[in-house]
Coordinates of C-alpha atoms and ligand atoms in Angstrom, one line a residue:
L1 CA -50.9 -68.8 -57.7
D2 CA -52.5 -65.8 -56.1
L3 CA -53.0 -62.7 -58.2
Q4 CA -49.8 -61.0 -57.1
E5 CA -47.7 -64.1 -57.9
A6 CA -49.4 -64.4 -61.3
L7 CA -48.6 -60.8 -62.1
M8 CA -45.0 -61.3 -61.1
V9 CA -44.7 -64.3 -63.4
R10 CA -46.3 -62.4 -66.2
E11 CA -43.8 -59.5 -65.7
E12 CA -40.8 -61.9 -65.8
E13 CA -42.1 -63.6 -68.9
A14 CA -42.7 -60.3 -70.6
C15 CA -39.2 -59.3 -69.5
V16 CA -40.0 -55.6 -69.2
G17 CA -37.2 -53.5 -70.7
C18 CA -35.5 -56.6 -72.0
E19 CA -34.3 -55.0 -75.2
L20 CA -32.3 -52.5 -73.2
E21 CA -31.1 -54.9 -70.6
A22 CA -30.0 -58.0 -72.5
E23 CA -26.3 -58.7 -71.6
P24 CA -24.9 -61.3 -74.0
G25 CA -21.7 -63.3 -73.1
P26 CA -18.4 -62.3 -74.6
A27 CA -18.3 -61.3 -78.3
S28 CA -16.6 -63.7 -80.6
P29 CA -12.7 -63.7 -80.4
A30 CA -10.8 -60.9 -82.1
A31 CA -7.3 -59.9 -82.8
I32 CA -6.9 -56.4 -81.5
V33 CA -4.1 -54.4 -83.0
I34 CA -3.3 -51.2 -81.2
F35 CA -1.3 -48.6 -83.1
G36 CA 0.4 -46.2 -80.6
A37 CA 0.5 -49.0 -78.0
T38 CA 3.3 -47.4 -76.0
G39 CA 1.3 -44.1 -75.6
D40 CA -0.8 -42.6 -72.9
L41 CA -4.2 -43.7 -74.2
A42 CA -3.2 -47.4 -74.4
A43 CA -1.7 -47.3 -70.9
R44 CA -4.5 -45.3 -69.2
K45 CA -7.6 -46.4 -71.0
I46 CA -7.4 -49.2 -73.6
I47 CA -5.5 -51.9 -71.7
P48 CA -7.2 -51.2 -68.3
A49 CA -10.5 -51.5 -70.2
L50 CA -9.5 -54.9 -71.7
Y51 CA -8.3 -56.0 -68.3
N52 CA -11.7 -55.2 -66.8
L53 CA -13.6 -56.8 -69.6
D54 CA -11.5 -59.9 -69.2
R55 CA -12.0 -59.9 -65.4
S56 CA -15.8 -59.8 -65.9
G57 CA -15.7 -62.6 -68.5
R58 CA -16.5 -60.2 -71.4
F59 CA -13.2 -60.6 -73.3
H60 CA -13.0 -63.9 -75.2
A61 CA -10.3 -66.3 -74.0
A62 CA -9.2 -66.7 -77.6
S63 CA -8.8 -63.0 -78.3
R64 CA -5.3 -61.6 -78.8
V65 CA -3.8 -58.2 -78.5
I66 CA -0.9 -56.9 -80.7
G67 CA 0.6 -53.6 -79.6
V68 CA 2.4 -51.7 -82.4
G69 CA 4.9 -49.1 -81.4
R70 CA 8.1 -47.5 -82.7
R71 CA 10.1 -48.0 -79.5
P72 CA 12.4 -51.0 -79.4
M73 CA 11.3 -53.4 -76.6
T74 CA 10.6 -57.0 -76.0
T75 CA 7.1 -58.4 -75.5
E76 CA 8.1 -59.2 -71.9
F77 CA 9.1 -55.6 -71.2
F78 CA 5.9 -54.3 -72.9
R79 CA 3.7 -56.6 -70.8
G80 CA 5.6 -55.5 -67.7
S81 CA 5.0 -51.8 -68.3
L82 CA 1.3 -52.4 -69.1
A83 CA 1.0 -54.3 -65.8
E84 CA 2.3 -51.2 -64.0
S85 CA 0.0 -48.8 -65.8
T86 CA -3.0 -51.1 -65.4
R87 CA -2.4 -51.4 -61.7
G88 CA -2.6 -47.7 -61.5
F89 CA -5.5 -47.0 -63.9
S90 CA -7.9 -50.0 -63.5
H91 CA -11.0 -48.8 -61.8
S92 CA -11.6 -52.2 -60.2
G93 CA -8.1 -52.7 -58.6
F94 CA -5.6 -55.2 -59.9
D95 CA -5.5 -58.9 -59.5
P96 CA -2.2 -60.4 -60.7
A97 CA -3.8 -63.7 -61.6
V98 CA -6.4 -62.0 -63.8
W99 CA -3.6 -59.9 -65.4
A100 CA -1.4 -62.9 -66.1
K101 CA -4.2 -64.5 -68.1
L102 CA -4.6 -61.3 -70.2
A103 CA -0.8 -60.6 -70.5
A104 CA -0.2 -64.0 -72.0
R105 CA -2.4 -62.9 -74.9
I106 CA -0.6 -59.5 -75.5
D107 CA 2.4 -59.2 -77.9
Y108 CA 4.5 -56.3 -79.1
L109 CA 5.4 -55.5 -82.7
E110 CA 8.0 -52.9 -83.2
G111 CA 8.1 -50.8 -86.4
D112 CA 7.8 -47.5 -88.1
M113 CA 4.2 -46.7 -89.0
A114 CA 5.4 -44.9 -92.1
D115 CA 7.0 -48.0 -93.5
D116 CA 4.9 -50.5 -95.5
K117 CA 7.1 -53.4 -94.3
L118 CA 5.6 -53.0 -90.9
Y119 CA 2.2 -53.8 -92.3
S120 CA 3.4 -56.8 -94.2
R121 CA 4.9 -58.2 -91.0
L122 CA 1.7 -57.4 -89.2
A123 CA -0.3 -59.2 -91.9
A124 CA 2.0 -62.3 -91.5
R125 CA 1.5 -62.1 -87.7
L126 CA -2.3 -62.0 -88.1
V127 CA -2.4 -65.4 -89.9
E128 CA -0.2 -67.2 -87.4
P129 CA -1.8 -70.2 -85.7
G130 CA -4.1 -69.2 -82.8
M131 CA -4.9 -65.8 -84.2
P132 CA -8.6 -65.2 -84.4
P133 CA -9.8 -64.3 -87.9
D134 CA -11.7 -61.1 -86.9
R135 CA -9.5 -58.0 -86.6
I136 CA -9.8 -54.6 -84.9
F137 CA -7.3 -52.0 -85.8
Y138 CA -7.3 -49.3 -83.1
L139 CA -5.7 -46.0 -84.1
A140 CA -4.5 -44.7 -80.7
V141 CA -2.2 -42.3 -82.5
G142 CA -2.1 -38.6 -83.5
P143 CA -4.8 -37.4 -85.9
D144 CA -2.2 -36.8 -88.7
Q145 CA -1.6 -40.6 -88.7
F146 CA -5.3 -41.7 -89.1
A147 CA -5.4 -41.6 -92.9
P148 CA -1.9 -42.8 -93.6
T149 CA -2.3 -45.8 -91.3
A150 CA -5.7 -46.8 -92.7
L151 CA -4.3 -46.6 -96.2
A152 CA -1.2 -48.6 -95.3
L153 CA -3.4 -51.3 -93.8
A154 CA -5.4 -51.4 -97.1
R155 CA -2.2 -51.7 -99.1
A156 CA -1.3 -54.7 -97.0
G157 CA -4.7 -56.3 -97.7
L158 CA -5.9 -55.7 -94.2
G159 CA -8.6 -53.1 -94.8
S160 CA -12.3 -54.0 -95.3
A161 CA -13.3 -51.7 -98.3
S162 CA -12.5 -54.4 -100.8
F163 CA -14.7 -57.1 -99.3
S164 CA -17.9 -57.5 -101.2
S165 CA -20.3 -59.1 -98.8
A166 CA -21.2 -58.1 -95.3
T167 CA -20.6 -61.7 -94.1
E168 CA -17.2 -62.2 -95.8
R169 CA -14.5 -63.2 -93.3
P170 CA -12.3 -62.1 -91.7
S171 CA -14.0 -59.0 -90.5
S172 CA -11.8 -56.0 -90.3
R173 CA -12.7 -52.9 -88.3
L174 CA -11.0 -49.6 -87.7
V175 CA -11.4 -47.7 -84.4
V176 CA -10.6 -44.0 -84.8
E177 CA -10.0 -41.7 -81.9
K178 CA -10.7 -37.9 -81.8
P179 CA -10.1 -35.3 -83.1
Y180 CA -11.9 -36.2 -86.3
G181 CA -10.5 -33.4 -88.5
R182 CA -10.2 -29.8 -87.4
D183 CA -13.1 -28.4 -89.4
L184 CA -15.8 -29.7 -91.8
E185 CA -13.5 -29.7 -94.8
S186 CA -10.7 -31.7 -93.2
A187 CA -13.3 -34.1 -91.6
R188 CA -14.7 -34.7 -95.1
A189 CA -11.2 -35.3 -96.5
L190 CA -10.5 -37.8 -93.7
T191 CA -13.7 -39.6 -94.4
R192 CA -12.7 -40.0 -98.1
F193 CA -9.3 -41.5 -97.2
L194 CA -10.8 -43.8 -94.6
H195 CA -13.4 -45.0 -97.1
E196 CA -10.6 -46.0 -99.5
A197 CA -9.5 -48.5 -96.9
F198 CA -12.6 -49.4 -94.8
A199 CA -16.3 -49.6 -95.5
E200 CA -18.3 -47.1 -93.4
K201 CA -20.0 -50.0 -91.4
D202 CA -16.5 -51.0 -90.3
I203 CA -15.3 -47.6 -89.0
F204 CA -15.9 -47.0 -85.3
R205 CA -15.3 -43.3 -84.5
I206 CA -15.0 -42.9 -80.7
D207 CA -16.5 -40.2 -78.6
H208 CA -15.8 -41.6 -75.2
Y209 CA -18.7 -39.7 -73.6
L210 CA -21.0 -42.1 -75.4
G211 CA -19.4 -44.9 -73.4
K212 CA -20.2 -43.3 -70.1
E213 CA -23.0 -45.0 -68.2
T214 CA -24.7 -41.7 -67.2
V215 CA -24.7 -40.5 -70.8
Q216 CA -26.4 -43.7 -72.0
N217 CA -28.8 -43.3 -69.1
L218 CA -30.1 -40.2 -70.8
L219 CA -31.7 -42.5 -73.4
Y220 CA -33.1 -44.7 -70.7
L221 CA -34.5 -41.8 -68.7
R222 CA -36.2 -40.4 -71.8
F223 CA -37.4 -43.6 -73.5
A224 CA -37.7 -46.2 -70.8
N225 CA -40.1 -44.0 -68.8
S226 CA -43.4 -42.4 -69.7
I227 CA -43.4 -39.4 -67.4
F228 CA -40.6 -37.3 -68.9
E229 CA -41.2 -37.5 -72.6
P230 CA -44.6 -35.7 -72.7
L231 CA -42.9 -32.7 -71.0
W232 CA -39.7 -32.8 -73.2
N233 CA -40.5 -29.9 -75.5
R234 CA -40.8 -26.2 -75.9
N235 CA -44.2 -26.1 -74.1
Y236 CA -42.7 -27.2 -70.8
I237 CA -39.0 -26.7 -71.0
E238 CA -37.7 -23.1 -70.6
G239 CA -34.0 -23.8 -71.2
V240 CA -31.3 -26.4 -71.1
E241 CA -27.7 -26.1 -69.8
I242 CA -25.1 -28.6 -70.8
E243 CA -21.8 -28.2 -68.9
V244 CA -18.5 -30.0 -68.8
L245 CA -16.3 -28.0 -66.4
E246 CA -12.8 -29.1 -65.4
T247 CA -10.5 -27.9 -62.6
G248 CA -7.2 -29.0 -64.2
G249 CA -5.2 -27.1 -66.8
I250 CA -3.9 -28.6 -70.0
G251 CA -0.9 -30.1 -68.3
S252 CA 1.6 -31.6 -70.7
R253 CA -0.8 -31.7 -73.7
G254 CA 0.1 -28.2 -75.0
G255 CA 1.4 -29.5 -78.3
Y256 CA -2.1 -30.9 -79.2
Y257 CA -4.3 -28.5 -77.3
D258 CA -2.8 -25.2 -78.6
G259 CA -3.9 -26.2 -82.1
A260 CA -7.3 -27.3 -80.9
G261 CA -8.7 -25.2 -78.1
A262 CA -11.8 -25.8 -76.0
A263 CA -14.3 -25.6 -78.9
R264 CA -12.5 -28.3 -81.0
D265 CA -11.4 -30.4 -78.0
M266 CA -14.7 -30.6 -76.1
L267 CA -17.6 -28.7 -77.7
Q268 CA -17.5 -30.2 -81.2
N269 CA -17.6 -33.7 -79.8
H270 CA -18.6 -34.4 -76.2
L271 CA -21.0 -31.4 -75.7
V272 CA -22.6 -31.7 -79.1
Q273 CA -23.2 -35.4 -78.4
L274 CA -24.9 -34.6 -75.1
L275 CA -27.0 -32.0 -77.0
C276 CA -28.0 -34.7 -79.5
L277 CA -29.1 -37.2 -76.9
T278 CA -31.0 -34.5 -75.0
A279 CA -32.8 -33.0 -78.0
M280 CA -33.3 -35.9 -80.4
E281 CA -36.7 -37.5 -81.3
P282 CA -37.3 -41.1 -80.0
P283 CA -35.6 -43.5 -82.5
S284 CA -37.8 -46.2 -83.9
S285 CA -35.4 -48.9 -82.4
L286 CA -32.0 -49.2 -80.9
D287 CA -30.6 -50.1 -84.3
P288 CA -27.4 -48.1 -84.8
E289 CA -28.7 -46.4 -87.9
A290 CA -32.1 -45.5 -86.3
L291 CA -30.3 -43.9 -83.3
R292 CA -27.7 -42.1 -85.4
D293 CA -30.3 -40.8 -87.9
E294 CA -32.1 -39.0 -85.1
K295 CA -28.8 -37.5 -83.8
V296 CA -28.0 -36.2 -87.3
K297 CA -31.4 -34.6 -87.5
V298 CA -30.6 -32.6 -84.3
L299 CA -27.3 -31.5 -85.9
R300 CA -29.0 -30.4 -89.0
A301 CA -31.3 -28.3 -86.9
L302 CA -28.3 -26.3 -85.6
P303 CA -28.8 -22.8 -87.0
R304 CA -25.9 -21.1 -88.9
Y305 CA -25.8 -17.6 -87.4
A306 CA -24.1 -14.5 -88.8
N307 CA -20.6 -13.8 -87.3
E308 CA -22.0 -11.0 -85.1
D309 CA -24.7 -13.3 -83.8
Y310 CA -22.2 -15.9 -82.9
L311 CA -20.2 -13.2 -81.0
A312 CA -23.3 -12.0 -79.2
R313 CA -24.2 -15.5 -78.1
S314 CA -20.8 -16.8 -77.1
V315 CA -17.9 -16.2 -74.8
R316 CA -14.4 -17.6 -74.9
G317 CA -11.7 -17.3 -72.3
R318 CA -8.2 -18.4 -71.5
Y319 CA -6.8 -19.1 -68.0
S320 CA -3.9 -17.2 -66.5
A321 CA -1.9 -18.3 -63.4
G322 CA -3.9 -19.3 -60.4
R323 CA -4.8 -22.2 -58.2
S324 CA -7.1 -25.2 -58.6
P325 CA -9.7 -25.7 -55.8
A326 CA -7.4 -28.2 -54.2
G327 CA -4.7 -25.5 -54.0
I328 CA -2.5 -26.8 -56.8
A329 CA -0.7 -24.0 -58.7
I330 CA -1.6 -23.7 -62.3
P331 CA 0.7 -21.7 -64.6
D332 CA -0.5 -19.1 -67.1
Y333 CA -1.8 -20.8 -70.2
V334 CA 1.0 -19.3 -72.4
A335 CA 3.6 -20.5 -69.9
E336 CA 2.5 -24.1 -70.3
E337 CA 4.7 -26.5 -72.4
R338 CA 4.7 -26.2 -76.2
I339 CA 2.3 -23.2 -76.5
R340 CA 3.0 -21.1 -79.6
P341 CA 4.1 -17.5 -79.0
G342 CA 1.2 -15.2 -79.6
S343 CA -1.3 -18.1 -79.3
A344 CA -5.0 -17.0 -79.1
T345 CA -6.3 -20.4 -78.2
E346 CA -9.3 -20.5 -75.9
T347 CA -9.4 -22.8 -72.8
Y348 CA -13.1 -21.9 -72.1
V349 CA -16.1 -21.6 -74.3
A350 CA -19.8 -21.1 -73.8
V351 CA -22.5 -20.6 -76.4
R352 CA -26.3 -20.2 -76.4
L353 CA -28.1 -21.6 -79.4
E354 CA -31.7 -22.4 -80.4
L355 CA -32.5 -25.4 -82.5
D356 CA -34.5 -24.9 -85.7
N357 CA -37.0 -27.7 -85.1
W358 CA -40.6 -28.1 -84.0
R359 CA -39.9 -29.6 -80.6
F360 CA -37.4 -27.1 -79.3
A361 CA -37.9 -23.9 -81.4
G362 CA -37.2 -20.9 -79.2
V363 CA -35.7 -22.9 -76.3
P364 CA -32.2 -21.7 -75.4
F365 CA -29.6 -24.4 -75.1
V366 CA -26.4 -23.2 -73.3
L367 CA -23.3 -25.3 -73.9
R368 CA -20.3 -24.5 -71.6
T369 CA -16.9 -26.1 -71.1
G370 CA -13.5 -25.1 -69.9
K371 CA -10.3 -25.9 -68.1
A372 CA -8.8 -24.6 -64.8
L373 CA -12.2 -23.6 -63.4
D374 CA -13.5 -23.6 -59.8
R375 CA -15.4 -26.9 -60.1
Q376 CA -15.1 -30.3 -61.7
V377 CA -18.6 -31.3 -62.9
S378 CA -20.3 -32.5 -66.0
E379 CA -24.1 -32.2 -66.0
I380 CA -27.2 -31.4 -68.0
R381 CA -29.8 -29.2 -66.4
I382 CA -33.3 -29.1 -67.8
H383 CA -35.2 -26.0 -66.6
F384 CA -38.9 -26.4 -66.7
R385 CA -41.3 -23.5 -67.0
Q386 CA -43.0 -21.9 -64.0
P387 CA -46.5 -23.0 -63.1
P388 CA -49.0 -20.8 -65.0
Q389 CA -50.7 -19.5 -61.8
S390 CA -49.3 -18.5 -58.5
L391 CA -51.7 -19.9 -55.9
F392 CA -49.5 -19.7 -52.9
S393 CA -48.6 -16.6 -51.0
L394 CA -44.9 -15.9 -51.2
P395 CA -42.8 -13.2 -49.5
A396 CA -42.8 -9.9 -51.6
G397 CA -40.6 -10.1 -54.7
E398 CA -40.3 -13.9 -54.6
T399 CA -41.6 -16.3 -57.2
L400 CA -42.0 -20.0 -57.2
S401 CA -38.7 -21.7 -58.1
R402 CA -38.9 -23.7 -61.4
N403 CA -38.6 -27.4 -61.5
V404 CA -35.1 -28.4 -62.6
L405 CA -34.1 -31.9 -63.7
V406 CA -30.3 -32.4 -63.2
L407 CA -28.5 -35.3 -64.9
R408 CA -25.1 -35.5 -63.3
I409 CA -22.7 -37.3 -65.6
Q410 CA -19.7 -37.0 -63.2
P411 CA -18.8 -37.0 -60.4
D412 CA -21.6 -38.2 -58.0
E413 CA -23.3 -39.9 -61.0
G414 CA -27.0 -39.7 -60.7
L415 CA -30.0 -37.4 -61.2
W416 CA -32.2 -35.2 -59.2
L417 CA -35.4 -33.3 -59.7
S418 CA -36.2 -30.2 -57.7
F419 CA -39.7 -29.3 -56.9
N420 CA -41.7 -27.1 -54.5
A421 CA -43.2 -28.5 -51.4
K422 CA -45.1 -27.3 -48.4
V423 CA -43.2 -26.5 -45.2
P424 CA -45.0 -28.5 -42.5
G425 CA -47.0 -26.4 -40.1
Q426 CA -46.5 -23.3 -42.2
T427 CA -48.0 -21.9 -45.4
R428 CA -44.5 -21.4 -46.9
V429 CA -43.2 -23.2 -50.0
N430 CA -39.8 -24.8 -49.9
R431 CA -37.6 -26.1 -52.7
S432 CA -37.0 -29.8 -52.3
E433 CA -35.4 -32.6 -54.2
L434 CA -35.9 -36.2 -55.4
R435 CA -32.5 -37.7 -55.7
F436 CA -31.1 -40.8 -57.3
S437 CA -27.4 -41.8 -56.9
Y438 CA -25.9 -44.3 -59.2
R439 CA -23.1 -45.2 -56.9
E440 CA -25.5 -46.1 -54.1
A441 CA -27.6 -48.2 -56.4
D442 CA -24.9 -50.1 -58.2
D443 CA -21.4 -51.2 -57.2
Y444 CA -20.2 -52.2 -60.6
F445 CA -19.6 -49.1 -62.7
P446 CA -17.8 -49.9 -65.9
E447 CA -15.5 -47.3 -67.5
A448 CA -16.5 -45.7 -70.8
Y449 CA -13.7 -47.5 -72.8
E450 CA -14.9 -50.9 -71.5
R451 CA -18.3 -50.5 -73.1
L452 CA -16.9 -49.0 -76.3
L453 CA -14.3 -51.8 -76.8
D454 CA -16.8 -54.4 -76.0
D455 CA -19.2 -53.0 -78.6
A456 CA -16.5 -52.5 -81.3
I457 CA -15.5 -56.2 -80.8
A458 CA -19.1 -57.2 -81.2
G459 CA -19.5 -55.0 -84.3
D460 CA -22.2 -52.8 -82.6
S461 CA -21.7 -49.3 -83.8
T462 CA -24.7 -47.7 -82.0
L463 CA -22.4 -45.7 -79.6
F464 CA -19.9 -44.7 -82.3
I465 CA -20.1 -41.6 -84.6
R466 CA -21.1 -42.1 -88.2
A467 CA -19.3 -40.1 -91.0
D468 CA -22.2 -37.8 -91.7
E469 CA -22.7 -37.2 -88.0
A470 CA -18.9 -36.4 -87.5
E471 CA -19.2 -33.9 -90.4
A472 CA -22.4 -32.3 -89.3
A473 CA -21.0 -31.8 -85.8
W474 CA -18.5 -29.4 -87.2
S475 CA -21.1 -26.8 -88.2
L476 CA -21.3 -25.2 -84.7
V477 CA -17.6 -25.0 -84.2
D478 CA -16.9 -23.9 -87.7
G479 CA -19.4 -21.0 -87.3
L480 CA -17.8 -20.0 -84.0
E481 CA -14.3 -20.2 -85.3
A482 CA -15.2 -18.0 -88.3
A483 CA -16.8 -15.4 -86.0
W484 CA -13.7 -15.4 -83.7
R485 CA -11.5 -14.7 -86.7
S486 CA -13.7 -11.9 -88.0
P487 CA -12.7 -8.2 -87.6
G488 CA -15.2 -7.5 -84.8
A489 CA -14.0 -10.4 -82.5
A490 CA -12.2 -9.7 -79.2
K491 CA -9.4 -11.9 -77.9
P492 CA -10.3 -14.6 -75.3
I493 CA -11.1 -13.1 -71.9
D494 CA -8.4 -13.7 -69.3
Y495 CA -9.6 -15.6 -66.2
P496 CA -7.3 -16.7 -63.3
A497 CA -7.2 -20.5 -62.9
G498 CA -9.7 -21.5 -60.3
S499 CA -12.3 -18.9 -61.4
A500 CA -16.1 -19.5 -61.9
P501 CA -17.2 -20.1 -65.5
L502 CA -17.4 -16.8 -67.5
P503 CA -21.0 -15.7 -68.1
L504 CA -22.4 -15.3 -71.6
P505 CA -23.0 -11.7 -72.9
G506 CA -26.0 -10.4 -70.9
E507 CA -26.2 -13.5 -68.7
V508 CA -27.2 -12.9 -65.1
V509 CA -25.2 -15.2 -62.8
R510 CA -27.4 -16.6 -60.1
Ligands
LIG601 C1 -11.0 -35.4 -73.8 C2 -10.3 -34.1 -73.9 O1 -11.6 -35.8 -75.0 O2 -11.9 -35.4 -72.7 C3 -9.7 -33.6 -72.6 O3 -9.4 -34.1 -75.0 C4 -10.7 -33.7 -71.5 O4 -9.2 -32.3 -72.8 C5 -11.4 -35.1 -71.5 O5 -10.0 -33.4 -70.3 C6 -12.5 -35.1 -70.5 O6 -13.0 -36.4 -70.3 P1 -13.6 -36.9 -69.0 O7 -14.0 -38.3 -69.3 O8 -12.5 -36.9 -68.0 O9 -14.7 -36.0 -68.7

C-alpha cells in the first residue's frame, strides 16, 4: 500500500462521522394505530410517509396499521381512499406494486373515540394472530382529544404507565401532534393527564420541523465541523434571524387557527425549536436526553420581559384581502371560514430577544413568521461582526459587508456563506458567496414525517419534544400574549396579502 491508500484504509476503518451516519435496517415490527385516520394529516403526511418508508425497506414487513375513525366505511374503501391521497402526496411518486404491499397491512376500525367500547375492540384486535406486540398510538386528532384518548387507552390496558420495567413487553408508545396546550398552564395539565396513561419515555411529541433534513443539518453543521463552532458566540456573531414566511393564507383551517394565531401556531414550536438548535451548547452525545437537556437550557435562558418591553420588541399583524405572489386572490382574514366576529388573532408575528446566557448575551435573535406574505421561505441567517479594521479603500459612505451564513430550510434547501473578495484587475471589494445545494448533492430527500415515524417505531426520542421542553417553550408566547392583552397594546397591524414582512419597531428594512 502506498501512503495515500494506507490513509484511505485508515479513514474507512475509523469510519469518520459514523455515529451520525449509521443507518440501521428497519426497526422491529410494530402495530401502528392512527386515531383520526380519515383526517387530513393521515392522508397528507402519515400514510405517504409509511409508504415511502416501506418503499425504501425501512418499514418492517410484519408491521401493521389500524386506522381508527368515526366514519362508517369498509377496510377496502379506506385503503382505496388512502391510495388516492398517497398518489397525490407521496414525494417519490406512486408505485402500485409497492402500495399493494403496504395496503394489505392496513385495516380500518370504526368507532366513537368517546366510547370505551371502541378501546376494548381495539385491544382485542391488537392481540389477533399476526399482530406485532409493540404498539404505537398516533393521535392525529384535535388537541381536545389528546388527554381523553390517552386515558381511554389506559383504561383498556393499552397505556404504558403501569408497566414497571423498561424492557417489559409489549412496548406501548403515544405519538402526540401539536398544539401541545395553549399556554404553560394547559400544557402542564396535559402532561399530567398523559402521564397517567403513558410513561414520559413512551410519549413522542411531534414538532415536524425537527424531522426536516435541513433542520437536522444544523446540528451537523455546528458539531461535525470544526470551523464554525469557535465563531459561534457573542464575540463573532452580531445577530441572528430565524424566519418562516409563507405565501398562503389560512385556507380552510380557520376553526383551529383563529383560536391559535401565528404565535401559538408557529412561534411557540417550530421557530423556538430552530432557536434552540441554533443557540444550544454542544451536547455530550446524541443521546436523546443529552440533546434535549441542552435545548431546555436555551429555553430557560429566554428572558421574561415586562409587558411594555415585549410590545417594544415585537410586532404582530393580520392580513387583509390581497394576492399571493402567484396571483391567487386571498380574502381578508376575517372573511375566511369560521373566524369569530371581532377576532383579534394575528397571522404575523416578529420578536427580538436576547438570551440570558454567557455564549449569546447581548446578541439579538429576531424570530419572524407569518402567512399571506410576499415570499415562501424558511431560513436562519447568522450575521457575523465586521472585521475590526478597514484596510481596503471603499467608495465614500460604504463599509465592508458583513459575513452572513444562511441556512435555507426550504425551498432550495442548502446553505451559503457570503464573504468579501477582490474584484480581479481592480482594487474594489465585492460580495461573493460559497454555496451548497442539498438537491444538487442528494437525490433522495426524505420528508419530515418519514424520519419521525421511523424514529418513533425504533423508540428513539431524540427528535421529539420532552415534557419539560414543551412547557418551557411556552414562556416566550405566554409573555407576548400577556403583553398583547395589556392596556397599552395596539391591535394587530393590517397588511394586504402579498406584502413584505412587517418590520419590528425601530427596524430599518434593508
Ligand atoms: C404547521 C402549521 O405546524 O406548520 C401551519 O400549523 C404551517 O400553519 C405549517 O403552514 C408549515 O409547515 P411547513 O413544513 O410547510 O413549513
